[in-house]
XYZ file of C-alpha atoms in Angstrom:
351
model
C 33.797 -20.704 -4.275
C 34.568 -17.845 -1.930
C 35.802 -18.553 1.578
C 33.277 -17.876 4.361
C 33.677 -14.519 6.046
C 35.238 -14.523 9.509
C 33.749 -11.802 11.711
C 35.407 -12.965 14.939
C 38.103 -10.284 14.813
C 35.907 -7.395 13.641
C 35.399 -4.527 16.068
C 33.121 -1.506 16.143
C 35.152 1.653 15.385
C 32.729 3.837 17.373
C 31.693 2.234 20.679
C 28.316 3.234 22.055
C 28.377 6.086 24.552
C 26.730 6.202 27.931
C 23.872 8.709 27.654
C 22.559 10.150 30.961
C 19.418 11.553 29.270
C 17.172 10.810 26.317
C 18.473 11.937 22.922
C 16.713 11.902 19.554
C 18.599 8.733 18.603
C 16.631 6.796 21.218
C 13.637 7.095 18.877
C 15.435 6.104 15.671
C 14.743 2.388 15.715
C 18.475 1.607 15.819
C 21.022 0.676 18.460
C 20.029 3.359 20.964
C 16.355 2.384 20.695
C 17.256 -1.248 21.326
C 19.374 -0.315 24.348
C 16.556 1.779 25.798
C 14.098 -1.098 25.447
C 16.422 -3.885 26.557
C 18.095 -2.144 29.491
C 15.371 0.166 30.839
C 11.850 -0.839 29.822
C 12.088 -4.631 29.716
C 13.660 -4.977 33.192
C 11.099 -2.546 34.606
C 8.225 -4.481 33.010
C 9.396 -7.942 34.092
C 11.572 -8.940 31.161
C 10.710 -10.140 27.632
C 7.892 -12.674 27.262
C 8.906 -13.715 23.786
C 10.486 -12.286 20.627
C 10.138 -8.513 20.208
C 7.984 -8.515 17.085
C 5.754 -5.848 15.504
C 2.820 -7.119 17.570
C 2.217 -9.504 20.442
C 0.317 -12.764 20.025
C -2.143 -13.719 22.784
C -4.877 -16.364 23.037
C -8.306 -15.528 24.462
C -11.139 -18.046 24.481
C -9.498 -20.144 21.810
C -8.974 -17.175 19.475
C -5.460 -16.018 18.662
C -5.176 -12.234 18.684
C -2.405 -9.921 17.531
C -2.200 -6.629 19.446
C 0.060 -3.668 18.745
C 0.337 -0.092 19.986
C 2.224 2.720 18.275
C 2.695 6.487 18.590
C 3.077 8.905 15.690
C 4.959 12.193 15.989
C 5.846 12.863 12.353
C 6.966 16.359 11.373
C 5.510 17.931 9.259
C 1.950 16.760 9.905
C 1.188 16.869 6.161
C 3.617 15.446 3.600
C 3.507 14.296 -0.043
C 1.270 11.260 -0.162
C -0.406 11.561 3.233
C -0.593 13.010 6.718
C -0.152 11.912 10.308
C -3.748 10.647 10.512
C -3.686 8.026 7.784
C -0.096 7.193 8.720
C -1.288 6.317 12.242
C -4.003 4.015 10.906
C -1.856 2.334 8.246
C 1.161 1.962 10.510
C -0.745 0.114 13.217
C -2.620 -2.045 10.711
C 0.735 -3.059 9.244
C 2.137 -4.063 12.626
C -0.868 -6.361 13.062
C -0.547 -7.699 9.521
C 3.112 -8.634 10.052
C 1.863 -11.375 12.386
C -0.304 -12.758 9.587
C -3.392 -11.358 11.316
C -6.481 -9.773 9.822
C -6.905 -6.375 11.543
C -10.284 -5.827 13.184
C -10.316 -2.632 15.238
C -8.261 0.347 16.394
C -8.286 2.744 19.320
C -6.801 6.230 19.037
C -5.458 8.773 21.505
C -4.715 12.406 20.605
C -2.320 14.802 22.343
C -3.329 18.215 20.978
C -1.303 21.396 21.290
C -3.075 24.582 22.233
C -3.397 26.640 19.043
C -3.717 23.684 16.677
C -6.012 24.899 13.842
C -9.306 23.022 13.940
C -9.524 22.860 10.148
C -6.189 21.006 10.019
C -7.266 18.678 12.819
C -10.482 18.017 10.914
C -8.561 16.988 7.799
C -6.393 14.651 9.889
C -9.411 13.064 11.583
C -11.216 12.617 8.252
C -8.098 10.995 6.790
C -7.985 8.552 9.697
C -11.638 7.643 9.267
C -11.249 7.183 5.522
C -8.115 5.038 5.895
C -9.824 2.840 8.485
C -12.915 2.447 6.313
C -10.851 1.527 3.250
C -9.011 -1.082 5.310
C -12.231 -2.539 6.726
C -11.202 -1.615 10.267
C -13.361 0.068 12.922
C -12.158 2.867 15.193
C -13.809 1.779 18.440
C -12.446 4.015 21.223
C -10.220 6.999 21.879
C -9.056 9.778 24.175
C -8.111 13.429 23.819
C -5.756 15.596 25.867
C -4.574 19.181 25.322
C -1.129 20.514 26.289
C 0.196 24.070 26.523
C 1.203 25.945 23.383
C 4.749 25.032 22.422
C 4.656 21.609 24.060
C 2.905 19.396 21.499
C 3.942 20.282 17.940
C 0.336 20.308 16.742
C -0.835 16.787 17.383
C 0.621 13.456 18.477
C -1.435 10.295 17.858
C -1.234 6.924 19.599
C -3.120 3.976 18.141
C -3.662 0.422 19.355
C -4.721 -2.270 16.934
C -6.338 -5.683 17.324
C -6.351 -8.468 14.763
C -7.297 -12.132 14.440
C -4.593 -14.668 13.522
C -5.820 -17.653 11.458
C -5.297 -21.010 13.159
C -2.838 -22.266 10.550
C -0.596 -19.189 10.569
C 2.581 -19.048 12.658
C 4.664 -16.065 11.592
C 7.290 -14.303 13.682
C 10.881 -13.071 13.631
C 12.095 -16.212 15.406
C 10.644 -18.410 12.633
C 13.209 -17.356 10.002
C 15.671 -20.136 9.223
C 18.838 -20.714 7.165
C 18.072 -21.119 3.485
C 15.047 -18.819 3.506
C 14.681 -16.481 0.548
C 14.323 -12.801 1.458
C 11.820 -10.730 -0.513
C 11.015 -7.021 -0.331
C 7.594 -5.959 -1.604
C 8.729 -2.941 -3.625
C 10.969 0.130 -3.941
C 12.402 1.309 -0.629
C 13.107 4.684 0.983
C 10.163 6.672 -0.381
C 8.617 7.726 2.924
C 11.819 8.958 4.517
C 12.872 10.923 1.451
C 9.369 12.405 1.040
C 9.532 13.704 4.625
C 13.055 15.011 4.091
C 12.130 16.821 0.878
C 9.341 18.891 2.435
C 11.081 19.410 5.769
C 14.310 20.709 4.276
C 12.939 22.105 1.001
C 15.211 19.918 -1.117
C 14.262 18.693 -4.591
C 15.720 15.481 -5.983
C 14.885 15.755 -9.679
C 11.436 14.170 -9.399
C 8.621 14.447 -6.855
C 8.909 11.874 -4.070
C 5.655 10.655 -2.502
C 5.343 8.654 0.705
C 4.479 4.991 0.246
C 2.126 4.920 3.278
C -0.387 2.109 2.763
C -2.169 -0.644 4.670
C -0.506 -3.972 3.839
C -2.966 -6.522 5.235
C -4.511 -7.149 1.814
C -1.107 -7.971 0.365
C -0.374 -10.248 3.328
C -3.667 -12.085 2.785
C -2.691 -12.662 -0.845
C 0.702 -13.964 0.270
C -0.863 -16.372 2.764
C -3.315 -17.621 0.142
C -0.383 -18.640 -2.093
C 0.378 -21.493 0.356
C 4.059 -20.555 0.276
C 5.853 -21.522 3.497
C 6.012 -18.014 4.891
C 8.108 -17.750 8.051
C 8.658 -14.074 8.870
C 7.223 -10.684 7.939
C 8.470 -7.258 8.974
C 7.580 -3.736 7.839
C 10.837 -1.767 7.621
C 9.798 1.565 9.129
C 12.248 3.371 11.467
C 15.768 2.274 10.626
C 14.665 0.962 7.234
C 15.408 -2.431 5.719
C 18.746 -2.564 7.542
C 17.124 -2.400 10.986
C 14.435 -4.938 10.034
C 16.979 -7.465 8.755
C 19.253 -7.020 11.773
C 16.367 -7.530 14.201
C 15.356 -10.743 12.429
C 18.954 -11.978 12.259
C 19.300 -11.443 16.010
C 15.941 -12.948 16.995
C 16.338 -16.041 14.792
C 20.119 -16.304 15.260
C 20.735 -16.592 11.547
C 23.032 -14.793 9.155
C 21.660 -12.758 6.279
C 23.275 -12.086 2.902
C 21.684 -9.707 0.410
C 22.763 -8.508 -3.024
C 22.892 -4.715 -3.013
C 22.025 -4.243 -6.693
C 18.914 -6.459 -6.309
C 17.363 -4.118 -3.719
C 14.850 -1.898 -5.572
C 15.834 1.737 -4.951
C 13.942 4.471 -6.870
C 16.156 6.969 -8.761
C 15.005 9.901 -6.609
C 15.836 8.015 -3.411
C 19.224 7.040 -4.815
C 19.882 10.670 -5.768
C 18.922 11.882 -2.288
C 21.203 9.334 -0.641
C 24.139 10.208 -2.888
C 23.632 13.914 -2.234
C 23.343 13.576 1.540
C 25.628 10.609 2.163
C 22.877 8.257 3.350
C 22.306 4.545 2.755
C 18.928 3.641 1.172
C 18.821 0.568 3.427
C 18.520 2.891 6.445
C 15.689 5.047 5.048
C 12.205 4.574 6.535
C 9.301 2.992 4.647
C 5.587 3.006 5.502
C 4.095 0.765 2.829
C 6.632 -1.998 2.271
C 7.346 -5.352 3.889
C 10.206 -7.807 4.073
C 9.329 -11.515 3.876
C 11.310 -14.666 4.706
C 10.002 -17.695 2.839
C 11.227 -21.226 2.185
C 13.627 -21.043 -0.760
C 11.630 -23.524 -2.890
C 8.508 -21.351 -2.507
C 10.137 -18.020 -3.387
C 8.940 -17.869 -7.005
C 5.420 -18.869 -6.037
C 5.307 -16.110 -3.441
C 6.760 -13.544 -5.844
C 4.105 -14.399 -8.447
C 1.357 -13.937 -5.868
C 2.791 -10.639 -4.599
C 3.255 -9.201 -8.098
C -0.425 -9.851 -8.807
C -1.336 -7.426 -5.990
C -1.072 -3.625 -6.497
C 1.136 -3.213 -3.423
C 3.502 -5.996 -4.448
C 3.839 -5.577 -8.207
C 7.522 -4.578 -7.870
C 8.425 -7.274 -5.321
C 12.020 -8.452 -5.567
C 14.187 -11.269 -4.232
C 17.145 -9.585 -2.498
C 19.011 -12.394 -0.732
C 18.992 -15.433 1.519
C 19.332 -16.391 5.152
C 22.342 -18.495 6.093
C 23.705 -20.475 9.015
C 26.971 -18.518 8.735
C 27.715 -15.436 10.875
C 24.516 -15.595 12.995
C 23.173 -12.190 13.971
C 25.078 -10.385 11.205
C 23.699 -8.929 7.962
C 26.032 -8.509 4.992
C 25.544 -7.142 1.482
C 27.381 -8.050 -1.707
C 28.321 -4.783 -3.391
C 28.267 -3.932 -7.072
C 32.009 -4.556 -7.387
C 31.798 -7.994 -5.783
C 32.922 -7.119 -2.269
C 31.048 -7.665 0.964
C 30.080 -5.100 3.600
C 28.360 -5.397 6.937
C 24.902 -3.790 7.014
C 24.461 -2.648 10.584
C 21.802 -0.615 12.356
C 22.535 3.036 13.012
C 23.657 4.169 16.450
C 21.947 7.561 16.362
C 19.254 9.394 14.443
C 19.625 9.758 10.672
C 16.281 11.512 10.142
C 14.163 12.252 13.253
C 10.376 12.338 13.524
C 9.517 10.400 10.347
C 6.575 8.444 11.769
């Protein structure tokens, strides 16, 4: 029996700085992003109206809707496994799905840079339409603006999604509780490393392809298993580390994972070793993290592994009542380390 960890005397070796202007780290999904939201946007908008989840839950005429809006500024526009168009569709669908909702419709807004080749824009638009059709979602409205050459980086896309939450489903970051098993749906880090490989021209021994995919079908399979599913999160910006820290904070629970149980592809591991990065901080675009009642973990894993997008699902740890708000990982040599969110930007413009 190991003694419980005491974090009361731990301090941050690099205190956050006071930034007078926006820096790239404000878009990283880490500490600076959280500060920007909590100290600038939320006070200006009247404060939080509930947990800051992937989507908001509202009730209209007896129907429970999940609504989410997201902007996509990925560079480059085309990358192994996809492009900004299908990424915009899949990313917003996934935010809706993380509430347990069935996505219904999307709107899309395009900021186009003067000089953007029309043939490239056509490929992006066709990819969006195809991704929406494959997901059973309708693109119902949109807008287009053009900015001066040099001020738009080709195209930026903003999408808003709408989905219907079944009456019996109540999923959210605040629903996670001590004892929950923590499951990741498959190998992590593929999207971030795919972007890095083409942006910097680095090869990692094997081709790395983005995992961009719409996850609502997998979520439907998970819900149909009748496992007591409490929380879902897609670990995009900031990776699995940011997702777990957000849940730990919202639910005021501690989280303990086993590092060697986290599925990391060899190419992602090689990239992280070469560049000094942590796979837990690398972005994903087709994976989810689930918190489920411990007794239902095997049932949920069986259901997920029967779905193409969950065949490599893995149990990586448990929630605990100890050290609320803190995520720790047991290392390969038996030690423990704190898994925190990044302060700044590890890899900008990945979604």
